[in-house]
CSV table of C-alpha atoms in Angstrom, one decimal:
chain,number,residue,atom,x,y,z
F,260,UNK,CA,13.4,-18.7,26.7
F,261,UNK,CA,12.4,-15.3,27.8
F,262,UNK,CA,9.2,-13.0,27.2
F,263,UNK,CA,9.6,-10.2,25.2
F,264,UNK,CA,9.1,-7.2,27.7
F,265,UNK,CA,6.2,-4.4,27.1
F,266,UNK,CA,6.8,-1.6,25.9
F,267,UNK,CA,5.4,2.6,27.3
F,268,UNK,CA,2.7,3.7,25.2
F,269,UNK,CA,5.3,6.7,24.2
F,270,UNK,CA,8.2,3.9,23.3
F,271,UNK,CA,5.2,2.9,20.6
F,272,UNK,CA,4.6,6.1,20.0
F,273,UNK,CA,7.9,7.1,18.9
F,274,UNK,CA,8.4,3.6,17.1
F,275,UNK,CA,5.1,4.7,14.9
F,276,UNK,CA,5.4,8.4,14.5
F,277,UNK,CA,7.7,7.9,11.0
F,278,UNK,CA,5.0,7.0,9.6
F,279,UNK,CA,3.4,10.2,9.7
F,280,UNK,CA,6.0,11.7,7.4
F,281,UNK,CA,5.8,8.5,5.2
F,282,UNK,CA,2.0,8.9,5.4
F,283,UNK,CA,2.9,12.7,4.0
F,284,UNK,CA,4.6,11.0,0.9
F,285,UNK,CA,2.0,9.0,0.1
F,286,UNK,CA,-0.8,11.0,0.3
F,287,UNK,CA,0.5,14.1,-1.8
F,288,UNK,CA,1.6,11.1,-4.3
F,289,UNK,CA,-1.8,10.0,-4.4
F,290,UNK,CA,-3.8,13.0,-4.6
F,291,UNK,CA,-1.9,15.0,-6.6
F,292,UNK,CA,-0.3,13.3,-9.7
F,293,UNK,CA,-2.9,12.1,-11.6
F,294,UNK,CA,-3.3,16.5,-11.5
F,295,UNK,CA,0.3,16.6,-11.8
F,296,UNK,CA,0.3,13.7,-15.6
F,297,UNK,CA,-2.8,15.8,-16.9
F,298,UNK,CA,-1.3,18.7,-16.9
F,299,UNK,CA,1.8,17.7,-18.3
F,300,UNK,CA,-0.6,16.5,-21.5
F,301,UNK,CA,-1.6,12.4,-20.2
F,302,UNK,CA,-5.3,11.6,-21.1
F,303,UNK,CA,-7.9,9.8,-18.8
F,304,UNK,CA,-7.3,6.8,-20.5
F,305,UNK,CA,-2.9,7.0,-20.4
F,306,UNK,CA,-3.1,7.4,-16.6
F,307,UNK,CA,-3.5,4.0,-15.0
F,308,UNK,CA,-0.6,2.7,-17.6
F,309,UNK,CA,1.7,5.7,-15.9
F,310,UNK,CA,1.2,5.2,-12.4
F,311,UNK,CA,1.9,1.6,-12.9
F,312,UNK,CA,5.3,2.6,-11.5
F,313,UNK,CA,3.8,2.9,-8.1
F,314,UNK,CA,3.5,-1.1,-7.5
F,315,UNK,CA,5.8,-2.2,-9.8
F,316,UNK,CA,8.9,-0.6,-7.3
F,317,UNK,CA,6.6,-1.8,-4.7
F,318,UNK,CA,6.7,-5.3,-6.1
F,319,UNK,CA,10.9,-5.1,-6.4
F,320,UNK,CA,11.4,-3.0,-3.6
F,321,UNK,CA,9.7,-4.3,-0.4
F,322,UNK,CA,10.4,-8.3,-0.8
F,323,UNK,CA,14.6,-7.5,-1.2
F,324,UNK,CA,14.3,-4.6,1.4
F,325,UNK,CA,12.9,-7.1,4.2
F,326,UNK,CA,15.6,-9.8,3.1
F,327,UNK,CA,18.0,-7.3,3.7
F,328,UNK,CA,17.1,-6.1,7.2
F,329,UNK,CA,16.3,-9.4,8.2
F,330,UNK,CA,20.2,-10.0,7.9
F,331,UNK,CA,21.6,-6.4,9.1
F,332,UNK,CA,23.2,-5.6,11.9
F,333,UNK,CA,24.9,-1.6,12.3
F,334,UNK,CA,25.3,1.0,14.5
F,335,UNK,CA,21.5,2.4,13.7
F,336,UNK,CA,20.5,-1.2,14.2
F,337,UNK,CA,18.2,-3.9,11.8
F,338,UNK,CA,15.1,-1.7,10.4
F,339,UNK,CA,16.9,1.7,11.2
F,340,UNK,CA,19.1,2.4,8.5
F,341,UNK,CA,16.2,1.3,6.2
F,342,UNK,CA,14.2,3.9,7.5
F,343,UNK,CA,16.5,7.1,7.6
F,344,UNK,CA,18.3,6.1,3.6
F,345,UNK,CA,14.5,5.8,1.8
F,346,UNK,CA,13.2,9.4,3.9
F,347,UNK,CA,16.9,11.0,2.6
F,348,UNK,CA,16.2,10.2,-1.2
F,349,UNK,CA,12.1,10.3,-1.0
F,350,UNK,CA,12.8,14.1,0.5
F,351,UNK,CA,14.7,14.6,-2.9
F,352,UNK,CA,12.0,12.7,-5.0
F,353,UNK,CA,9.1,15.0,-3.5
F,354,UNK,CA,10.9,18.7,-4.1
F,355,UNK,CA,11.9,17.7,-7.5
F,356,UNK,CA,8.2,16.0,-8.9
F,357,UNK,CA,6.1,18.7,-8.7
F,358,UNK,CA,9.2,20.7,-11.1
F,359,UNK,CA,9.2,17.9,-13.7
F,360,UNK,CA,9.2,19.1,-17.5
F,361,UNK,CA,7.8,17.2,-19.3
F,362,UNK,CA,5.1,14.0,-18.6
F,363,UNK,CA,7.7,11.1,-18.4
F,364,UNK,CA,9.9,12.8,-16.2
F,365,UNK,CA,6.9,13.0,-14.0
F,366,UNK,CA,6.6,9.0,-14.6
F,367,UNK,CA,10.4,8.1,-13.6
F,368,UNK,CA,10.2,10.5,-10.9
F,369,UNK,CA,7.1,8.8,-9.0
F,370,UNK,CA,8.9,5.6,-10.0
F,371,UNK,CA,11.7,7.0,-7.6
F,372,UNK,CA,9.5,8.6,-5.2
F,373,UNK,CA,7.7,5.3,-4.7
F,374,UNK,CA,10.9,3.2,-4.4
F,375,UNK,CA,12.0,5.5,-2.3
F,376,UNK,CA,9.1,5.4,-0.3
F,377,UNK,CA,9.5,1.9,0.1
F,378,UNK,CA,12.8,1.6,0.9
F,379,UNK,CA,11.4,3.1,4.5
F,380,UNK,CA,7.9,1.6,5.1
F,381,UNK,CA,8.4,-1.7,4.3
F,382,UNK,CA,10.5,-2.1,7.3
F,383,UNK,CA,8.1,-0.1,9.7
F,384,UNK,CA,6.1,-2.9,9.3
F,385,UNK,CA,8.6,-5.2,10.6
F,386,UNK,CA,9.6,-2.8,13.3
F,387,UNK,CA,6.5,-3.1,15.3
F,388,UNK,CA,6.9,-7.4,15.1
F,389,UNK,CA,10.5,-7.2,16.2
F,390,UNK,CA,9.6,-5.1,19.2
F,391,UNK,CA,6.6,-5.6,20.6
F,392,UNK,CA,5.2,-8.8,22.0
F,393,UNK,CA,2.1,-10.4,20.9
F,394,UNK,CA,-0.6,-8.2,23.1
F,395,UNK,CA,0.9,-5.0,22.0
F,396,UNK,CA,1.4,-5.7,18.5
F,397,UNK,CA,-2.2,-4.8,17.7
F,398,UNK,CA,-1.9,-1.0,19.6
F,399,UNK,CA,1.6,-0.9,17.6
F,400,UNK,CA,-0.3,-1.6,14.4
F,401,UNK,CA,-3.5,1.3,15.3
F,402,UNK,CA,-0.8,3.8,15.9
F,403,UNK,CA,0.7,3.2,12.9
F,404,UNK,CA,-3.1,4.1,11.5
F,405,UNK,CA,-3.2,6.4,13.4
F,406,UNK,CA,-0.3,8.5,11.8
F,407,UNK,CA,-1.0,7.6,8.5
F,408,UNK,CA,-4.3,9.3,9.1
F,409,UNK,CA,-3.1,12.5,10.7
F,410,UNK,CA,-0.4,13.0,8.0
F,411,UNK,CA,-2.7,11.7,5.2
F,412,UNK,CA,-5.5,14.7,6.6
F,413,UNK,CA,-2.6,18.1,6.3
F,414,UNK,CA,-0.5,16.7,3.2
F,415,UNK,CA,-3.7,15.8,1.2
F,416,UNK,CA,-5.0,19.7,2.0
F,417,UNK,CA,-2.2,21.7,1.7
F,418,UNK,CA,-3.3,22.3,-1.8
F,419,UNK,CA,-6.8,23.7,-1.1
F,420,UNK,CA,-5.0,25.0,2.5
F,421,UNK,CA,-2.5,27.4,0.1
F,422,UNK,CA,-4.9,28.4,-2.4
F,423,UNK,CA,-7.4,29.5,0.8
F,424,UNK,CA,-3.9,31.2,2.3
F,425,UNK,CA,-3.8,33.4,-1.7
F,426,UNK,CA,-1.4,30.9,-3.2
F,427,UNK,CA,-1.8,30.5,-6.8
F,428,UNK,CA,-3.4,27.5,-7.8
F,429,UNK,CA,-3.6,27.9,-11.6
F,430,UNK,CA,-0.5,28.4,-14.1
F,431,UNK,CA,0.1,28.4,-17.4
F,432,UNK,CA,-0.8,24.7,-19.9
F,433,UNK,CA,1.6,22.5,-18.9
F,434,UNK,CA,3.4,24.0,-15.6
F,435,UNK,CA,2.1,23.1,-12.7
F,436,UNK,CA,0.5,25.4,-10.0
F,437,UNK,CA,2.3,26.7,-6.9
F,438,UNK,CA,0.1,25.5,-4.6
F,439,UNK,CA,1.3,22.0,-6.0
F,440,UNK,CA,4.7,22.8,-5.6
F,441,UNK,CA,4.8,24.3,-2.2
F,442,UNK,CA,2.5,21.1,-0.9
F,443,UNK,CA,6.1,18.7,-2.1
F,444,UNK,CA,8.2,20.9,-0.3
F,445,UNK,CA,6.4,21.1,2.9
F,446,UNK,CA,5.7,17.6,3.1
F,447,UNK,CA,9.4,16.6,1.9
F,448,UNK,CA,10.6,18.5,5.1
F,449,UNK,CA,7.2,16.8,6.9
F,450,UNK,CA,8.7,12.9,6.0
F,451,UNK,CA,12.7,13.7,6.8
F,452,UNK,CA,11.8,15.0,10.4
F,453,UNK,CA,9.6,12.2,11.1
F,454,UNK,CA,11.4,9.5,10.1
F,455,UNK,CA,14.2,11.1,11.7
F,456,UNK,CA,12.1,11.4,14.8
F,457,UNK,CA,11.7,7.8,14.7
F,458,UNK,CA,15.7,7.4,13.9
F,459,UNK,CA,17.0,8.6,16.7
F,460,UNK,CA,14.5,7.5,19.8
F,461,UNK,CA,14.0,4.4,19.5
F,462,UNK,CA,16.5,1.4,19.6
F,463,UNK,CA,16.5,-2.8,18.5
F,464,UNK,CA,17.0,-6.0,20.1
F,465,UNK,CA,19.5,-7.1,18.3
F,466,UNK,CA,19.2,-10.8,16.0
F,467,UNK,CA,20.3,-12.7,18.6
F,468,UNK,CA,17.9,-11.5,21.5
F,469,UNK,CA,15.1,-11.9,19.3
F,470,UNK,CA,15.8,-15.5,19.0
F,471,UNK,CA,15.6,-16.0,22.5
F,472,UNK,CA,12.3,-14.8,22.9
F,473,UNK,CA,9.5,-17.5,23.8
F,474,UNK,CA,6.8,-18.4,20.8
F,475,UNK,CA,8.6,-17.6,18.0
F,476,UNK,CA,7.8,-20.2,15.1
F,477,UNK,CA,10.3,-22.3,13.2
F,478,UNK,CA,10.2,-21.6,9.8
F,479,UNK,CA,12.4,-24.0,7.3
F,480,UNK,CA,10.6,-25.8,5.0
F,481,UNK,CA,11.8,-28.4,2.6
F,482,UNK,CA,10.9,-27.3,-1.1
F,483,UNK,CA,9.2,-29.7,-3.0
F,484,UNK,CA,11.2,-28.8,-6.5
F,485,UNK,CA,8.9,-31.2,-8.7
F,486,UNK,CA,5.7,-29.5,-7.6
F,487,UNK,CA,7.2,-26.0,-8.5
F,488,UNK,CA,8.4,-26.6,-11.3
F,489,UNK,CA,5.0,-27.8,-12.4
F,490,UNK,CA,3.6,-25.1,-11.0
F,491,UNK,CA,5.9,-22.9,-13.0
F,492,UNK,CA,4.8,-24.2,-16.2
F,493,UNK,CA,1.2,-23.7,-15.8
F,494,UNK,CA,1.7,-20.0,-14.8
F,495,UNK,CA,4.5,-19.8,-17.8
F,496,UNK,CA,1.8,-20.9,-20.5
F,497,UNK,CA,-1.1,-19.5,-18.7
F,498,UNK,CA,0.8,-15.9,-19.4
F,499,UNK,CA,1.9,-16.9,-23.2
F,500,UNK,CA,-1.8,-17.6,-24.1
F,501,UNK,CA,-3.1,-14.1,-22.4
F,502,UNK,CA,-0.7,-12.1,-24.2
F,503,UNK,CA,-1.8,-13.9,-27.5
F,504,UNK,CA,-5.8,-13.4,-26.7
F,505,UNK,CA,-4.8,-9.9,-26.1
F,506,UNK,CA,-2.6,-10.0,-29.3
F,507,UNK,CA,-4.9,-11.5,-31.3
F,508,UNK,CA,-8.6,-10.0,-30.7
F,509,UNK,CA,-6.4,-6.2,-30.3
F,510,UNK,CA,-7.6,-5.7,-27.0
F,511,UNK,CA,-6.4,-2.8,-24.6
F,512,UNK,CA,-2.3,-2.9,-24.3
F,513,UNK,CA,-2.0,-2.6,-20.8
F,514,UNK,CA,-3.2,-6.4,-20.8
F,515,UNK,CA,0.0,-7.1,-21.9
F,516,UNK,CA,1.3,-6.0,-18.4
F,517,UNK,CA,-1.4,-9.0,-16.9
F,518,UNK,CA,0.4,-11.4,-19.3
F,519,UNK,CA,3.6,-10.6,-18.5
F,520,UNK,CA,3.2,-10.8,-15.0
F,521,UNK,CA,1.7,-14.2,-15.7
F,522,UNK,CA,4.4,-15.4,-17.2
F,523,UNK,CA,7.5,-14.1,-14.8
F,524,UNK,CA,5.7,-15.8,-12.2
F,525,UNK,CA,6.1,-19.1,-14.0
F,526,UNK,CA,9.8,-17.9,-15.3
F,527,UNK,CA,10.5,-17.5,-11.7
F,528,UNK,CA,9.1,-20.6,-10.4
F,529,UNK,CA,10.7,-22.9,-13.0
F,530,UNK,CA,14.2,-21.2,-12.1
F,531,UNK,CA,13.7,-21.4,-8.5
F,532,UNK,CA,13.1,-25.5,-9.6
F,533,UNK,CA,16.4,-26.0,-11.1
F,534,UNK,CA,18.5,-23.8,-8.7
F,535,UNK,CA,20.1,-25.0,-5.7
F,536,UNK,CA,21.7,-22.8,-2.5
F,537,UNK,CA,19.5,-20.2,-0.3
F,538,UNK,CA,20.3,-17.0,-2.2
F,539,UNK,CA,18.2,-14.3,-2.1
F,540,UNK,CA,15.9,-14.6,-5.3
F,541,UNK,CA,15.5,-18.7,-3.8
F,542,UNK,CA,14.7,-17.4,-0.3
F,543,UNK,CA,12.6,-14.7,-1.3
F,544,UNK,CA,10.7,-17.3,-3.8
F,545,UNK,CA,10.9,-20.6,-1.7
F,546,UNK,CA,9.1,-18.4,1.4
F,547,UNK,CA,6.1,-17.0,-1.4
F,548,UNK,CA,5.6,-20.1,-3.1
F,549,UNK,CA,5.4,-22.2,0.7
F,550,UNK,CA,3.6,-19.0,1.9
F,551,UNK,CA,2.2,-19.7,5.8
F,552,UNK,CA,-1.7,-20.8,5.5
F,553,UNK,CA,-2.8,-17.4,6.8
F,554,UNK,CA,-0.9,-15.3,5.2
F,555,UNK,CA,-2.3,-17.6,2.4
F,556,UNK,CA,-5.8,-16.9,3.2
F,557,UNK,CA,-4.6,-13.1,3.8
F,558,UNK,CA,-3.6,-12.9,0.8
F,559,UNK,CA,-6.6,-12.7,-1.2
F,560,UNK,CA,-8.2,-9.9,1.5
F,561,UNK,CA,-5.5,-8.2,0.6
F,562,UNK,CA,-6.0,-8.2,-3.1
F,563,UNK,CA,-9.2,-7.0,-3.6
F,564,UNK,CA,-9.0,-4.9,-0.3
F,565,UNK,CA,-5.9,-3.2,-2.1
F,566,UNK,CA,-7.7,-3.2,-6.2
F,567,UNK,CA,-10.8,-0.9,-4.4
F,568,UNK,CA,-8.0,1.5,-3.1
F,569,UNK,CA,-6.2,1.7,-6.4
F,570,UNK,CA,-9.1,2.1,-8.5
F,571,UNK,CA,-10.3,5.4,-5.9
F,572,UNK,CA,-6.6,6.8,-6.2
F,573,UNK,CA,-6.8,6.7,-10.0
F,574,UNK,CA,-10.2,7.8,-10.9
F,575,UNK,CA,-11.3,9.7,-7.8
F,576,UNK,CA,-9.6,12.7,-9.6
F,577,UNK,CA,-11.2,12.6,-13.2
F,578,UNK,CA,-14.4,11.2,-11.5
F,579,UNK,CA,-14.8,13.8,-9.4
F,580,UNK,CA,-13.7,16.9,-11.3
F,581,UNK,CA,-15.8,15.6,-14.1
F,582,UNK,CA,-19.1,14.7,-12.9
F,583,UNK,CA,-19.2,17.1,-9.7
F,584,UNK,CA,-17.4,20.7,-11.6
F,585,UNK,CA,-18.3,19.4,-15.1
F,586,UNK,CA,-14.8,20.2,-15.9
F,587,UNK,CA,-12.1,18.1,-18.1
F,588,UNK,CA,-9.0,20.9,-19.1
F,589,UNK,CA,-6.7,20.0,-16.4
F,590,UNK,CA,-5.7,24.0,-17.5
F,591,UNK,CA,-9.3,25.3,-16.3
F,592,UNK,CA,-10.1,26.9,-12.7
F,593,UNK,CA,-13.0,24.5,-12.8
F,594,UNK,CA,-10.7,21.6,-13.1
F,595,UNK,CA,-8.3,22.9,-10.5
F,596,UNK,CA,-10.7,23.3,-7.8
F,597,UNK,CA,-12.1,19.9,-8.4
F,598,UNK,CA,-8.4,18.7,-7.8
F,599,UNK,CA,-8.3,20.8,-4.6
F,600,UNK,CA,-11.5,19.6,-3.6
F,601,UNK,CA,-10.3,15.4,-4.1
F,602,UNK,CA,-7.4,16.5,-1.6
F,603,UNK,CA,-9.8,17.5,0.9
F,604,UNK,CA,-12.5,14.3,0.1
F,605,UNK,CA,-8.4,12.2,0.6
F,606,UNK,CA,-7.7,14.3,3.8
F,607,UNK,CA,-11.1,13.7,5.4
F,608,UNK,CA,-11.3,10.2,4.6
F,609,UNK,CA,-7.6,9.6,6.7
F,610,UNK,CA,-8.8,11.9,9.3
F,611,UNK,CA,-11.7,9.8,9.7
F,612,UNK,CA,-9.0,7.0,9.7
F,613,UNK,CA,-7.8,8.8,12.1
F,614,UNK,CA,-10.5,8.5,14.2
F,615,UNK,CA,-11.5,5.2,13.3
F,616,UNK,CA,-8.0,3.7,14.9
F,617,UNK,CA,-9.5,5.1,17.7
F,618,UNK,CA,-13.1,3.3,17.6
F,619,UNK,CA,-11.7,-0.2,15.7
F,620,UNK,CA,-10.1,-1.7,19.0
F,621,UNK,CA,-13.7,-1.8,20.7
F,622,UNK,CA,-15.0,-3.0,17.5
F,623,UNK,CA,-12.3,-6.1,17.3
F,624,UNK,CA,-13.4,-6.7,20.9
F,625,UNK,CA,-16.8,-6.6,20.7
F,626,UNK,CA,-16.8,-8.9,17.4
F,627,UNK,CA,-13.8,-9.7,17.3
F,628,UNK,CA,-10.9,-9.6,14.1
F,629,UNK,CA,-12.6,-11.0,11.4
F,630,UNK,CA,-15.6,-9.5,12.1
F,631,UNK,CA,-14.7,-6.0,12.7
F,632,UNK,CA,-12.4,-6.1,9.5
F,633,UNK,CA,-15.6,-7.3,7.4
F,634,UNK,CA,-18.2,-4.3,8.6
F,635,UNK,CA,-15.1,-1.8,8.1
F,636,UNK,CA,-14.8,-2.7,4.7
F,637,UNK,CA,-18.9,-3.2,3.9
F,638,UNK,CA,-18.9,0.2,5.4
F,639,UNK,CA,-16.2,1.6,2.8
F,640,UNK,CA,-18.2,0.3,-0.2
F,641,UNK,CA,-20.5,2.0,0.4
F,642,UNK,CA,-18.7,5.5,0.4
F,643,UNK,CA,-17.1,4.3,-2.8
F,644,UNK,CA,-20.8,3.2,-4.3
F,645,UNK,CA,-22.2,6.4,-3.0
F,646,UNK,CA,-20.4,8.5,-5.0
F,647,UNK,CA,-22.2,7.9,-7.8
F,648,UNK,CA,-25.3,8.8,-6.5
F,649,UNK,CA,-24.6,12.0,-4.8
F,650,UNK,CA,-24.6,15.1,-6.7
F,651,UNK,CA,-23.8,17.8,-4.5
F,652,UNK,CA,-19.9,17.3,-4.0
F,653,UNK,CA,-20.1,18.7,-0.4
F,654,UNK,CA,-21.8,15.4,0.7
F,655,UNK,CA,-18.9,13.5,-0.5
F,656,UNK,CA,-17.4,14.1,2.9
F,657,UNK,CA,-20.2,11.7,3.7
F,658,UNK,CA,-18.8,8.6,1.9
F,659,UNK,CA,-15.3,9.7,2.8
F,660,UNK,CA,-16.4,8.4,6.4
F,661,UNK,CA,-16.8,4.7,5.4
F,662,UNK,CA,-13.7,5.1,3.0
F,663,UNK,CA,-11.8,6.4,6.5
F,664,UNK,CA,-12.9,3.3,8.7
F,665,UNK,CA,-12.1,0.5,5.3
F,666,UNK,CA,-7.8,2.2,5.1
F,667,UNK,CA,-7.6,2.0,8.9
F,668,UNK,CA,-9.2,-1.0,9.0
F,669,UNK,CA,-7.3,-2.5,5.9
F,670,UNK,CA,-3.8,-1.4,7.6
F,671,UNK,CA,-4.2,-2.5,10.9
F,672,UNK,CA,-6.4,-5.9,11.3
F,673,UNK,CA,-4.8,-7.9,8.4
F,674,UNK,CA,-1.0,-7.7,9.9
F,675,UNK,CA,-2.8,-8.5,13.5
F,676,UNK,CA,-4.0,-11.2,12.3
F,677,UNK,CA,-0.9,-12.3,10.6
F,678,UNK,CA,1.5,-11.1,12.6
F,679,UNK,CA,1.9,-13.8,15.4
F,680,UNK,CA,2.4,-16.8,13.0
F,681,UNK,CA,5.6,-15.2,11.9
F,682,UNK,CA,9.5,-16.3,12.2
F,683,UNK,CA,11.2,-13.8,14.0
F,684,UNK,CA,14.8,-14.2,11.9
F,685,UNK,CA,12.1,-13.9,8.7
F,686,UNK,CA,9.8,-11.0,9.6
F,687,UNK,CA,11.2,-8.5,7.1
F,688,UNK,CA,10.9,-11.1,3.9
F,689,UNK,CA,7.9,-12.2,4.9
F,690,UNK,CA,5.8,-8.5,5.3
F,691,UNK,CA,7.8,-7.8,2.4
F,692,UNK,CA,6.3,-11.1,0.5
F,693,UNK,CA,2.7,-9.9,2.1
F,694,UNK,CA,3.0,-6.4,0.3
F,695,UNK,CA,3.2,-8.5,-2.9
F,696,UNK,CA,-0.4,-8.7,-2.5
F,697,UNK,CA,-1.1,-5.5,-2.3
F,698,UNK,CA,0.8,-4.3,-5.2
F,699,UNK,CA,-0.5,-7.1,-7.8
F,700,UNK,CA,-3.8,-5.8,-7.1
F,701,UNK,CA,-2.6,-2.7,-8.2
F,702,UNK,CA,-0.5,-3.5,-11.1
F,703,UNK,CA,-4.2,-5.2,-12.3
F,704,UNK,CA,-6.3,-2.5,-12.1
F,705,UNK,CA,-4.0,-0.1,-14.0
F,706,UNK,CA,-4.2,-2.8,-16.4
F,707,UNK,CA,-7.8,-3.7,-16.4
F,708,UNK,CA,-9.8,-0.9,-15.3
F,709,UNK,CA,-9.0,1.4,-18.8
F,710,UNK,CA,-10.0,-1.9,-20.5
F,711,UNK,CA,-13.3,-2.9,-18.6
F,712,UNK,CA,-14.2,1.4,-17.8
F,713,UNK,CA,-14.3,1.5,-22.1
F,714,UNK,CA,-15.8,-1.7,-22.5
F,715,UNK,CA,-18.2,-1.4,-20.3
F,716,UNK,CA,-19.0,1.9,-18.8
F,717,UNK,CA,-19.0,4.3,-21.1
F,718,UNK,CA,-15.4,5.2,-20.2
F,719,UNK,CA,-17.1,7.0,-17.4
F,720,UNK,CA,-14.4,7.1,-14.3
F,721,UNK,CA,-16.9,7.3,-11.5
F,722,UNK,CA,-17.9,3.4,-12.4
F,723,UNK,CA,-14.3,3.0,-11.6
F,724,UNK,CA,-15.5,3.5,-7.6
F,725,UNK,CA,-18.5,1.2,-7.9
F,726,UNK,CA,-15.7,-1.7,-8.9
F,727,UNK,CA,-14.0,-1.1,-6.3
F,728,UNK,CA,-17.3,-1.2,-4.1
F,729,UNK,CA,-17.5,-4.5,-5.3
F,730,UNK,CA,-14.1,-5.4,-4.9
F,731,UNK,CA,-14.7,-4.3,-1.1
F,732,UNK,CA,-17.4,-6.5,-0.5
F,733,UNK,CA,-15.4,-9.3,-1.8
F,734,UNK,CA,-12.8,-8.6,0.9
F,735,UNK,CA,-14.4,-8.6,3.8
F,736,UNK,CA,-16.4,-11.7,2.7
F,737,UNK,CA,-13.0,-13.3,2.0
F,738,UNK,CA,-11.6,-12.8,5.9
F,739,UNK,CA,-14.3,-15.0,7.4
F,740,UNK,CA,-11.8,-17.6,5.9
F,741,UNK,CA,-8.5,-16.3,7.8
F,742,UNK,CA,-8.1,-17.9,11.3
F,743,UNK,CA,-7.6,-15.7,14.0
F,744,UNK,CA,-4.1,-15.3,14.2
F,745,UNK,CA,-3.5,-15.1,17.8
F,746,UNK,CA,-4.9,-18.6,18.3
F,747,UNK,CA,-2.7,-19.5,15.3
F,748,UNK,CA,-0.2,-22.8,16.6
F,749,UNK,CA,3.5,-22.8,16.3
F,750,UNK,CA,2.9,-25.0,13.4
F,751,UNK,CA,1.5,-22.5,11.7
F,752,UNK,CA,3.5,-21.5,9.6
F,753,UNK,CA,3.8,-25.1,7.4
F,754,UNK,CA,2.8,-24.1,3.8
F,755,UNK,CA,-0.1,-25.4,1.8
F,756,UNK,CA,0.3,-27.7,-1.5
């Protein structure tokens, strides 16, 4: 076996540069889609269920793209064809989104846009694992965080910048302001160029070369079908009972989504227990059911981290415009000023994340991966909770410092903890499965946050941010249970049962 050669800083830079464009798309989506939905007639109560397209798309697309990219080899390589296809589709969706004539067209375009972004984004995580030796992977993931921060700063601020340059920030009722339209057009162009640069400036190891590098753990584990069948039956019953409870007590309709998700997972396990062979469905479900122990523990960390982030993305616009700008009418100047300020705040936390990406390696060196992550997500928790206490919107920039450190850490340290225990031939599918635990909490947030706010917090959106802060603290405590991936033995892939 041979050692995977180290790459130069600029080679790693080129590998990660495409994330600048991907984050342009995500940042425009996160900062403006709630605004677009409200402009087209959605109420605050409707926003979570409309957002459901984004995480549901990721749940379906990411493991499929991971599975396919593990088995792809073309003239462009293994992962890069997916970068390029996703970039083209995302660019077209970004051009179309601000021209949506109705609410449901916008919701459908969000679905298409998020699917397209995921086609490009999912293989980028595996790309770092493919190309870099273990010692350089933290640098690769940190550079991805850096580009995420830089791209999101500019993208989130674009409507605010355009308004300062004289572009109209208001429109007729039901129409999207020109500031948002031009921001999406520019973002689509940047995304295509940035991803295209990574495609043309990098190379990939062929599959046979990857298998020859030392230190690649084996991944095959026989499936215990009787255990899978028993687990599937329990999940299916739980989903049916939950759905019946929602109907009996006439709870919020979004909770049906949670019941359906639980039941469908049970059905998938039952189907897995009856199938033979190793097709795409069986491979994804088997690897999900028998995931590595490190991934199993990190899944809990990711769950609570991304629940908090999704709460922030859904509710910051309505919280800040309502509390700090005193506006709930999407056609009012005050509301649009507040929505633009949310774009600035989102730009700020991404800017602080870019700075944090330079500081986090020093934190890791001093404290280790786990303690560094704990500190960073607790800073994020303090930032989210402080929003309910701060009255001057300018001071919300201080809240974004903590959020930025948490964001940079969430995007890098869990992957650094995980990647060394993943086999090269399954890097894509395992990264796709790992992203389930980004998607599932988002689906849960869209299902239960509206219910929680209406039932316990007087339907005040700002308290969703407090819930998010508590969730971040829980995620930080859970990371202490995770073994440092660099210290994991080759047998660490044995699934727990």
